[in-house]
Amino acid sequence: MKATFLTDTNAPLIIKEVETPVPADNQVLIKLAYSSLNHRDVWIQKGQYAGPRAGLILGSDGLGTVVGTGRNVDQTWEGKTVIINPSHDWGENPAAFGEQFKILGNPEPGTFAEYIAVDVQYVHEKPTHLTDIEASALPLAGITTYRALFTRAALKAGEQILITGIGAGTALLALQYAIAAGASVYVTSGSEEKIEKAKALGAIDGFNYKEANWFLKAKERTGGFDVVLDSASGKGFGDLIETAKPGGRIVFFGGTNGPIGNIIPNKVYWRNLSILGTTMGTLQEFKDMLAFTAKHHIKPIIDKVYPTLSDAQQAFDYMHEGRQFGKIVLTNV
Ligand SMILES: NC(=O)c1ccc[n+]([C@@H]2O[C@H](COP(=O)([O-])OP(=O)(O)OC[C@H]3O[C@@H](n4cnc5c(N)ncnc54)[C@H](OP(=O)(O)O)[C@@H]3O)[C@@H](O)[C@H]2O)c1
């Protein structure tokens, strides 16, 4: 089969012929139609991610048709259109994953290929309200933001939430989940155009994080936030603390801008803030995310669809530039 291959850190992705996988016991073989990028894929290529950095088929999200089954797998999976939960081997403790945990696409072969073999426990029928392209873009951003908002930050109806970097695939799904949960959503972005697009999707207001002291303006205009959801980290994280109401929860799952270096201790403990880390989610959270997404007819926002797997490097470069508003998808031919 044809697969995109990362040969080395910072090397461009190449297309390579590799053995088509054979489904093992408890696995299905999926012929992939679409796959979608996550920033993790770009971090891995750039050598900014733990674990192997070469000899990989990347990709954590995909949609396809089941074309083969291993032993112990119900034959009725054959021919079904499915998506894949990329959060593998979480372990027994719902509070945090265990030592065997991995995310599809590193080190296991990922979705930027014509076929993939995966354990049937991670395979779910495509949500019927989504197109194939939308469904291919849901799993990783869905599980991450669902756990962040509802399990970790316990977002409730009537609360005010700030979602940072709204152009991100994750942030845009979080915006839709938070609105569906009855929260009032505010956003940040480095782009005025993206703020306007977010308002069209239901955000009440937005703030440009490139403006000096944007966080003071945000606090003044809104009265502060019960929940802040972030994936940028970096020096700006201290500003997010300023925007939280006393007793507020700041939940984050990314380090796009590197280490958080400027937390003033009393700004956190005096105001009884909670700073919550989160990553991916459990099997149950994935199922709950699918049910919530279907119930509220939530559709991942798609920025761009590239026509072939050979466009993967172009898609990676586009994500690295950060111009997207939503998910970037590859067609797996
Ligand atoms: N731990 C986990 O389970 C997990 C899961 C998913 C993602 N992540 C991490 O979360 C981050 C986002 O992932 P993604 O795939 O959604 O990325 P993405 O679609 O590539 O989006 C990146 C976004 O970062 C935003 N950004 C850049 N600088 C910023 C700043 N100073 N303040 C606020 N936002 C800023 C930009 O938003 P604007 O264009 O609007 O400015 C950009 O659209 C990545 O670091 C990724 O590794 C972690």
Short mmCIF file of C-alpha atoms and ligand atoms in Angstrom, two decimals:
data_model
loop_
_atom_site.label_atom_id
_atom_site.label_comp_id
_atom_site.label_asym_id
_atom_site.label_seq_id
_atom_site.Cartn_x
_atom_site.Cartn_y
_atom_site.Cartn_z
CA MET A 1 0.00 0.00 0.00
CA LYS A 2 0.92 3.64 -0.35
CA ALA A 3 1.83 5.50 2.86
CA THR A 4 3.37 8.83 3.81
CA PHE A 5 6.58 8.21 5.65
CA LEU A 6 8.66 10.32 8.01
CA THR A 7 12.24 9.16 7.40
CA ASP A 8 13.95 11.55 9.82
CA THR A 9 13.45 14.62 11.99
CA ASN A 10 12.84 17.68 9.82
CA ALA A 11 13.01 15.60 6.61
CA PRO A 12 10.12 16.15 4.20
CA LEU A 13 7.46 13.43 4.21
CA ILE A 14 7.80 10.94 1.37
CA ILE A 15 5.37 8.53 -0.21
CA LYS A 16 6.50 4.95 0.10
CA GLU A 17 5.16 1.51 -0.86
CA VAL A 18 4.93 -0.58 2.32
CA GLU A 19 3.32 -3.91 3.21
CA THR A 20 -0.44 -3.65 3.61
CA PRO A 21 -1.14 -4.62 7.23
CA VAL A 22 -2.89 -7.90 8.02
CA PRO A 23 -5.49 -7.67 10.81
CA ALA A 24 -4.35 -9.56 13.90
CA ASP A 25 -6.70 -11.14 16.43
CA ASN A 26 -9.29 -8.59 17.60
CA GLN A 27 -8.34 -6.20 14.79
CA VAL A 28 -10.09 -4.88 11.70
CA LEU A 29 -8.45 -3.75 8.47
CA ILE A 30 -9.70 -0.35 7.30
CA LYS A 31 -9.30 1.11 3.81
CA LEU A 32 -8.91 4.77 4.66
CA ALA A 33 -10.73 7.43 2.63
CA TYR A 34 -9.76 10.56 4.60
CA SER A 35 -7.36 11.44 7.39
CA SER A 36 -6.93 14.68 9.26
CA LEU A 37 -3.93 16.52 10.68
CA ASN A 38 -3.30 17.42 14.30
CA HIS A 39 -0.55 19.73 15.44
CA ARG A 40 1.10 16.72 17.06
CA ASP A 41 2.00 15.43 13.57
CA VAL A 42 3.93 18.62 12.86
CA TRP A 43 5.62 18.55 16.30
CA ILE A 44 6.81 14.99 15.63
CA GLN A 45 8.26 15.93 12.24
CA LYS A 46 10.06 18.87 13.82
CA GLY A 47 11.53 16.69 16.59
CA GLN A 48 9.52 18.48 19.28
CA TYR A 49 7.65 15.47 20.61
CA ALA A 50 8.61 12.61 22.93
CA GLY A 51 9.09 9.16 21.40
CA PRO A 52 10.36 7.99 18.02
CA ARG A 53 10.97 10.67 15.42
CA ALA A 54 11.76 8.63 12.31
CA GLY A 55 10.53 5.60 10.38
CA LEU A 56 6.93 6.50 11.10
CA ILE A 57 3.59 6.59 9.34
CA LEU A 58 2.04 9.56 11.13
CA GLY A 59 -1.65 10.42 11.54
CA SER A 60 -4.09 9.98 14.43
CA ASP A 61 -7.42 10.64 12.73
CA GLY A 62 -9.10 8.85 9.88
CA LEU A 63 -12.26 7.52 8.30
CA GLY A 64 -12.62 4.47 6.10
CA THR A 65 -14.36 1.22 5.31
CA VAL A 66 -13.75 -2.06 7.10
CA VAL A 67 -12.39 -4.47 4.47
CA GLY A 68 -11.09 -7.30 6.65
CA THR A 69 -11.38 -8.77 10.13
CA GLY A 70 -9.03 -10.77 12.34
CA ARG A 71 -10.06 -13.62 14.62
CA ASN A 72 -12.62 -12.87 17.37
CA VAL A 73 -14.08 -9.94 15.45
CA ASP A 74 -17.77 -9.82 14.58
CA GLN A 75 -18.06 -10.22 10.79
CA THR A 76 -20.82 -7.60 10.66
CA TRP A 77 -18.10 -4.93 10.81
CA GLU A 78 -17.28 -5.78 7.17
CA GLY A 79 -18.30 -2.95 4.83
CA LYS A 80 -19.07 -0.44 7.59
CA THR A 81 -17.83 3.15 7.40
CA VAL A 82 -15.90 3.83 10.58
CA ILE A 83 -13.77 6.27 12.54
CA ILE A 84 -10.99 5.40 14.99
CA ASN A 85 -10.48 6.39 18.61
CA PRO A 86 -6.77 7.37 18.67
CA SER A 87 -6.43 7.20 22.49
CA HIS A 88 -5.01 3.70 23.03
CA ASP A 89 -4.28 1.62 26.13
CA TRP A 90 -5.38 4.31 28.60
CA GLY A 91 -5.33 1.86 31.53
CA GLU A 92 -7.49 1.41 34.60
CA ASN A 93 -7.39 4.85 36.21
CA PRO A 94 -9.79 7.38 34.64
CA ALA A 95 -7.90 10.25 36.32
CA ALA A 96 -4.71 9.70 34.29
CA PHE A 97 -3.41 7.24 31.69
CA GLY A 98 -1.00 4.45 32.56
CA GLU A 99 2.40 3.36 31.26
CA GLN A 100 1.11 1.53 28.17
CA PHE A 101 -0.74 4.59 26.84
CA LYS A 102 -0.12 5.68 23.26
CA ILE A 103 -1.71 7.89 20.66
CA LEU A 104 -2.31 6.39 17.22
CA GLY A 105 0.37 7.45 14.75
CA ASN A 106 3.46 7.19 16.98
CA PRO A 107 4.85 4.61 17.48
CA GLU A 108 1.97 2.59 15.96
CA PRO A 109 1.52 3.16 12.21
CA GLY A 110 -0.99 5.96 11.72
CA THR A 111 -3.68 7.06 9.31
CA PHE A 112 -1.68 8.82 6.55
CA ALA A 113 -1.79 5.60 4.52
CA GLU A 114 -4.14 3.63 2.32
CA TYR A 115 -4.88 1.01 4.99
CA ILE A 116 -4.63 0.64 8.75
CA ALA A 117 -5.20 -2.33 11.09
CA VAL A 118 -6.58 -1.41 14.52
CA ASP A 119 -8.13 -3.10 17.53
CA VAL A 120 -11.87 -3.26 17.09
CA GLN A 121 -12.39 -1.72 20.55
CA TYR A 122 -11.19 1.59 19.05
CA VAL A 123 -13.46 1.44 16.00
CA HIS A 124 -16.82 3.24 15.89
CA GLU A 125 -19.42 3.64 13.19
CA LYS A 126 -19.35 7.03 11.51
CA PRO A 127 -21.77 9.49 13.20
CA THR A 128 -24.68 9.74 10.76
CA HIS A 129 -24.99 13.55 10.91
CA LEU A 130 -21.43 14.02 9.61
CA THR A 131 -19.99 13.84 6.10
CA ASP A 132 -17.05 11.46 5.64
CA ILE A 133 -14.68 14.44 5.66
CA GLU A 134 -16.14 15.91 8.86
CA ALA A 135 -16.09 12.53 10.59
CA SER A 136 -12.40 12.02 9.70
CA ALA A 137 -11.61 15.27 11.56
CA LEU A 138 -13.50 14.51 14.78
CA PRO A 139 -11.74 11.89 16.93
CA LEU A 140 -8.58 13.46 18.41
CA ALA A 141 -9.88 17.00 18.81
CA GLY A 142 -13.21 15.59 20.02
CA ILE A 143 -11.85 13.38 22.79
CA THR A 144 -9.34 16.01 23.95
CA THR A 145 -11.75 18.91 24.19
CA TYR A 146 -14.63 16.83 25.56
CA ARG A 147 -12.51 15.60 28.47
CA ALA A 148 -10.97 19.06 28.99
CA LEU A 149 -14.32 20.84 29.18
CA PHE A 150 -16.56 18.35 30.92
CA THR A 151 -14.43 15.87 32.90
CA ARG A 152 -11.60 18.19 33.95
CA ALA A 153 -13.07 21.72 34.02
CA ALA A 154 -16.65 20.56 34.77
CA LEU A 155 -18.09 23.34 32.60
CA LYS A 156 -21.73 24.10 33.44
CA ALA A 157 -24.59 25.89 31.71
CA GLY A 158 -24.58 29.62 32.38
CA GLU A 159 -20.80 29.84 32.95
CA GLN A 160 -18.46 32.09 30.98
CA ILE A 161 -15.57 30.43 29.16
CA LEU A 162 -12.59 31.86 27.28
CA ILE A 163 -11.17 29.63 24.53
CA THR A 164 -7.75 30.70 23.26
CA GLY A 165 -6.35 30.46 19.71
CA ILE A 166 -9.73 29.88 18.11
CA GLY A 167 -8.24 29.02 14.71
CA ALA A 168 -7.15 25.66 16.12
CA GLY A 169 -9.04 22.51 15.20
CA THR A 170 -9.34 21.73 18.92
CA ALA A 171 -10.46 25.24 19.90
CA LEU A 172 -13.25 25.31 17.31
CA LEU A 173 -14.68 22.03 18.49
CA ALA A 174 -14.44 23.26 22.09
CA LEU A 175 -16.39 26.38 21.09
CA GLN A 176 -19.22 24.26 19.71
CA TYR A 177 -19.25 21.88 22.70
CA ALA A 178 -19.29 24.79 25.17
CA ILE A 179 -22.18 26.51 23.38
CA ALA A 180 -24.11 23.23 23.26
CA ALA A 181 -23.57 22.89 27.03
CA GLY A 182 -25.16 26.32 27.58
CA ALA A 183 -22.00 28.30 28.34
CA SER A 184 -21.24 31.84 27.13
CA VAL A 185 -18.18 31.60 24.93
CA TYR A 186 -15.45 34.19 24.37
CA VAL A 187 -12.35 33.58 22.26
CA THR A 188 -8.86 34.84 21.53
CA SER A 189 -6.97 34.76 18.26
CA GLY A 190 -4.01 36.44 16.59
CA SER A 191 -6.33 37.22 13.67
CA GLU A 192 -9.28 39.65 13.61
CA GLU A 193 -10.75 37.68 10.72
CA LYS A 194 -10.79 34.47 12.79
CA ILE A 195 -12.44 36.33 15.69
CA GLU A 196 -15.22 37.48 13.35
CA LYS A 197 -15.64 33.92 12.03
CA ALA A 198 -15.88 32.62 15.62
CA LYS A 199 -18.58 35.19 16.39
CA ALA A 200 -20.52 33.93 13.37
CA LEU A 201 -20.38 30.48 15.02
CA GLY A 202 -21.81 31.80 18.28
CA ALA A 203 -18.92 33.32 20.26
CA ILE A 204 -20.06 36.45 22.09
CA ASP A 205 -16.83 38.42 21.70
CA GLY A 206 -13.15 37.98 20.93
CA PHE A 207 -9.78 39.45 21.84
CA ASN A 208 -6.58 39.63 19.82
CA TYR A 209 -3.78 38.14 21.91
CA LYS A 210 -1.25 40.11 19.85
CA GLU A 211 -2.59 43.36 21.36
CA ALA A 212 -0.75 44.52 24.48
CA ASN A 213 -2.85 44.05 27.64
CA TRP A 214 -5.69 42.33 25.76
CA PHE A 215 -6.43 40.38 28.93
CA LEU A 216 -7.24 43.54 30.91
CA LYS A 217 -9.74 44.53 28.23
CA ALA A 218 -11.22 41.02 28.29
CA LYS A 219 -11.62 41.08 32.06
CA GLU A 220 -13.15 44.54 32.02
CA ARG A 221 -15.64 43.74 29.26
CA THR A 222 -16.74 40.34 30.58
CA GLY A 223 -16.21 40.38 34.35
CA GLY A 224 -13.82 37.42 34.00
CA PHE A 225 -14.20 33.75 33.16
CA ASP A 226 -15.30 30.70 35.13
CA VAL A 227 -13.29 28.49 32.77
CA VAL A 228 -10.34 29.20 30.48
CA LEU A 229 -9.37 26.56 27.89
CA ASP A 230 -5.88 26.91 26.43
CA SER A 231 -3.38 24.98 24.33
CA ALA A 232 -0.81 27.73 23.70
CA SER A 233 0.92 27.91 27.13
CA GLY A 234 4.11 30.03 26.91
CA LYS A 235 4.61 33.42 28.51
CA GLY A 236 0.99 34.40 27.81
CA PHE A 237 -0.27 31.82 30.29
CA GLY A 238 0.18 34.28 33.14
CA ASP A 239 -2.21 36.66 31.36
CA LEU A 240 -4.86 33.94 31.30
CA ILE A 241 -4.66 33.71 35.08
CA GLU A 242 -5.58 37.40 35.20
CA THR A 243 -8.76 36.73 33.24
CA ALA A 244 -10.08 33.98 35.54
CA LYS A 245 -12.75 34.76 38.13
CA PRO A 246 -11.97 33.77 41.74
CA GLY A 247 -12.51 30.01 41.98
CA GLY A 248 -12.05 29.68 38.21
CA ARG A 249 -10.60 26.68 36.37
CA ILE A 250 -7.87 26.96 33.75
CA VAL A 251 -7.60 23.78 31.70
CA PHE A 252 -4.86 23.23 29.12
CA PHE A 253 -3.59 20.46 26.86
CA GLY A 254 -0.88 22.02 24.70
CA GLY A 255 2.42 23.83 24.81
CA THR A 256 2.45 25.54 21.40
CA ASN A 257 4.41 28.51 22.78
CA GLY A 258 6.66 26.56 25.13
CA PRO A 259 7.20 26.71 28.89
CA ILE A 260 4.95 28.64 31.25
CA GLY A 261 7.36 30.84 33.14
CA ASN A 262 5.50 33.66 34.79
CA ILE A 263 2.92 32.43 37.25
CA ILE A 264 2.75 34.69 40.29
CA PRO A 265 1.88 32.25 43.09
CA ASN A 266 -0.57 34.43 45.03
CA LYS A 267 -2.56 35.15 41.86
CA VAL A 268 -3.44 31.44 41.90
CA TYR A 269 -3.74 30.47 45.56
CA TRP A 270 -5.26 33.70 46.84
CA ARG A 271 -8.00 33.49 44.25
CA ASN A 272 -8.49 29.74 44.71
CA LEU A 273 -7.87 28.96 41.03
CA SER A 274 -7.49 25.44 39.65
CA ILE A 275 -4.93 24.82 36.91
CA LEU A 276 -5.75 21.54 35.22
CA GLY A 277 -3.70 19.56 32.72
CA THR A 278 -5.44 17.11 30.42
CA THR A 279 -4.58 14.78 27.54
CA MET A 280 -6.82 12.73 25.25
CA GLY A 281 -9.31 10.57 27.22
CA THR A 282 -10.70 7.17 28.22
CA LEU A 283 -12.74 4.70 26.15
CA GLN A 284 -15.86 5.87 28.00
CA GLU A 285 -15.10 9.55 27.33
CA PHE A 286 -14.70 8.79 23.63
CA LYS A 287 -18.16 7.16 23.60
CA ASP A 288 -19.62 10.07 25.60
CA MET A 289 -18.02 12.53 23.16
CA LEU A 290 -19.61 10.73 20.18
CA ALA A 291 -23.03 10.75 21.88
CA PHE A 292 -22.76 14.48 22.76
CA THR A 293 -21.56 15.34 19.24
CA ALA A 294 -24.49 13.47 17.67
CA LYS A 295 -27.09 14.79 20.14
CA HIS A 296 -26.14 18.40 19.40
CA HIS A 297 -25.39 17.87 15.70
CA ILE A 298 -21.89 19.28 16.14
CA LYS A 299 -19.73 19.28 13.01
CA PRO A 300 -15.96 19.82 13.00
CA ILE A 301 -15.08 22.96 11.02
CA ILE A 302 -13.04 22.00 7.97
CA ASP A 303 -10.56 24.54 6.63
CA LYS A 304 -9.06 22.63 3.71
CA VAL A 305 -9.12 19.22 2.03
CA TYR A 306 -6.01 18.16 0.10
CA PRO A 307 -6.70 15.80 -2.82
CA THR A 308 -4.03 13.10 -2.26
CA LEU A 309 -1.64 11.67 0.31
CA SER A 310 1.17 13.11 -1.79
CA ASP A 311 0.03 16.56 -0.59
CA ALA A 312 0.86 15.67 3.03
CA GLN A 313 4.00 17.84 3.26
CA GLN A 314 2.13 20.81 1.82
CA ALA A 315 -0.60 20.26 4.41
CA PHE A 316 1.99 20.06 7.23
CA ASP A 317 3.58 23.33 6.05
CA TYR A 318 0.17 25.00 5.93
CA MET A 319 -0.58 23.92 9.51
CA HIS A 320 2.84 25.12 10.66
CA GLU A 321 2.09 28.58 9.25
CA GLY A 322 -1.07 28.69 11.43
CA ARG A 323 -3.33 30.26 8.84
CA GLN A 324 -6.07 27.64 9.20
CA PHE A 325 -9.50 28.07 10.74
CA GLY A 326 -10.32 24.50 11.67
CA LYS A 327 -9.21 21.10 10.51
CA ILE A 328 -6.94 20.20 7.61
CA VAL A 329 -7.84 16.95 5.84
CA LEU A 330 -6.00 14.65 3.42
CA THR A 331 -7.69 12.41 0.87
CA ASN A 332 -6.10 8.96 1.26
CA VAL A 333 -5.42 8.09 -2.39
N1 LIG B 1 -2.57 16.88 25.05
C1 LIG B 1 -3.45 16.54 24.13
O1 LIG B 1 -4.19 15.57 24.27
C2 LIG B 1 -3.58 17.38 22.90
C3 LIG B 1 -4.58 17.09 21.98
C4 LIG B 1 -4.75 17.94 20.88
C5 LIG B 1 -3.89 19.01 20.71
N2 LIG B 1 -2.88 19.23 21.60
C6 LIG B 1 -2.00 20.40 21.45
O2 LIG B 1 -2.85 21.55 21.39
C7 LIG B 1 -2.30 22.51 20.48
C8 LIG B 1 -3.33 22.82 19.40
O3 LIG B 1 -3.48 21.67 18.60
P1 LIG B 1 -4.33 21.71 17.24
O4 LIG B 1 -4.07 20.43 16.53
O5 LIG B 1 -5.71 22.12 17.52
O6 LIG B 1 -3.52 22.87 16.48
P2 LIG B 1 -3.79 23.78 15.21
O7 LIG B 1 -5.11 23.42 14.57
O8 LIG B 1 -2.55 23.72 14.41
O9 LIG B 1 -3.92 25.25 15.82
C9 LIG B 1 -2.86 25.97 16.34
C10 LIG B 1 -3.42 27.30 16.82
O10 LIG B 1 -2.60 27.83 17.86
C11 LIG B 1 -3.06 29.13 18.07
N3 LIG B 1 -2.03 29.98 18.70
C12 LIG B 1 -0.80 30.26 18.26
N4 LIG B 1 -0.21 31.13 19.12
C13 LIG B 1 -1.09 31.38 20.10
C14 LIG B 1 -1.10 32.19 21.28
N5 LIG B 1 -0.04 32.95 21.62
N6 LIG B 1 -2.20 32.21 22.07
C15 LIG B 1 -3.27 31.47 21.76
N7 LIG B 1 -3.32 30.67 20.66
C16 LIG B 1 -2.26 30.63 19.85
C17 LIG B 1 -3.44 29.68 16.69
O11 LIG B 1 -4.72 30.28 16.83
P3 LIG B 1 -5.13 31.61 16.02
O12 LIG B 1 -4.80 31.32 14.61
O13 LIG B 1 -6.58 31.78 16.29
O14 LIG B 1 -4.31 32.75 16.58
C18 LIG B 1 -3.48 28.40 15.81
O15 LIG B 1 -4.62 28.33 15.01
C19 LIG B 1 -1.00 21.91 19.97
O16 LIG B 1 0.07 22.36 20.79
C20 LIG B 1 -1.21 20.42 20.17
O17 LIG B 1 -0.02 19.69 20.26
C21 LIG B 1 -2.72 18.44 22.69
#
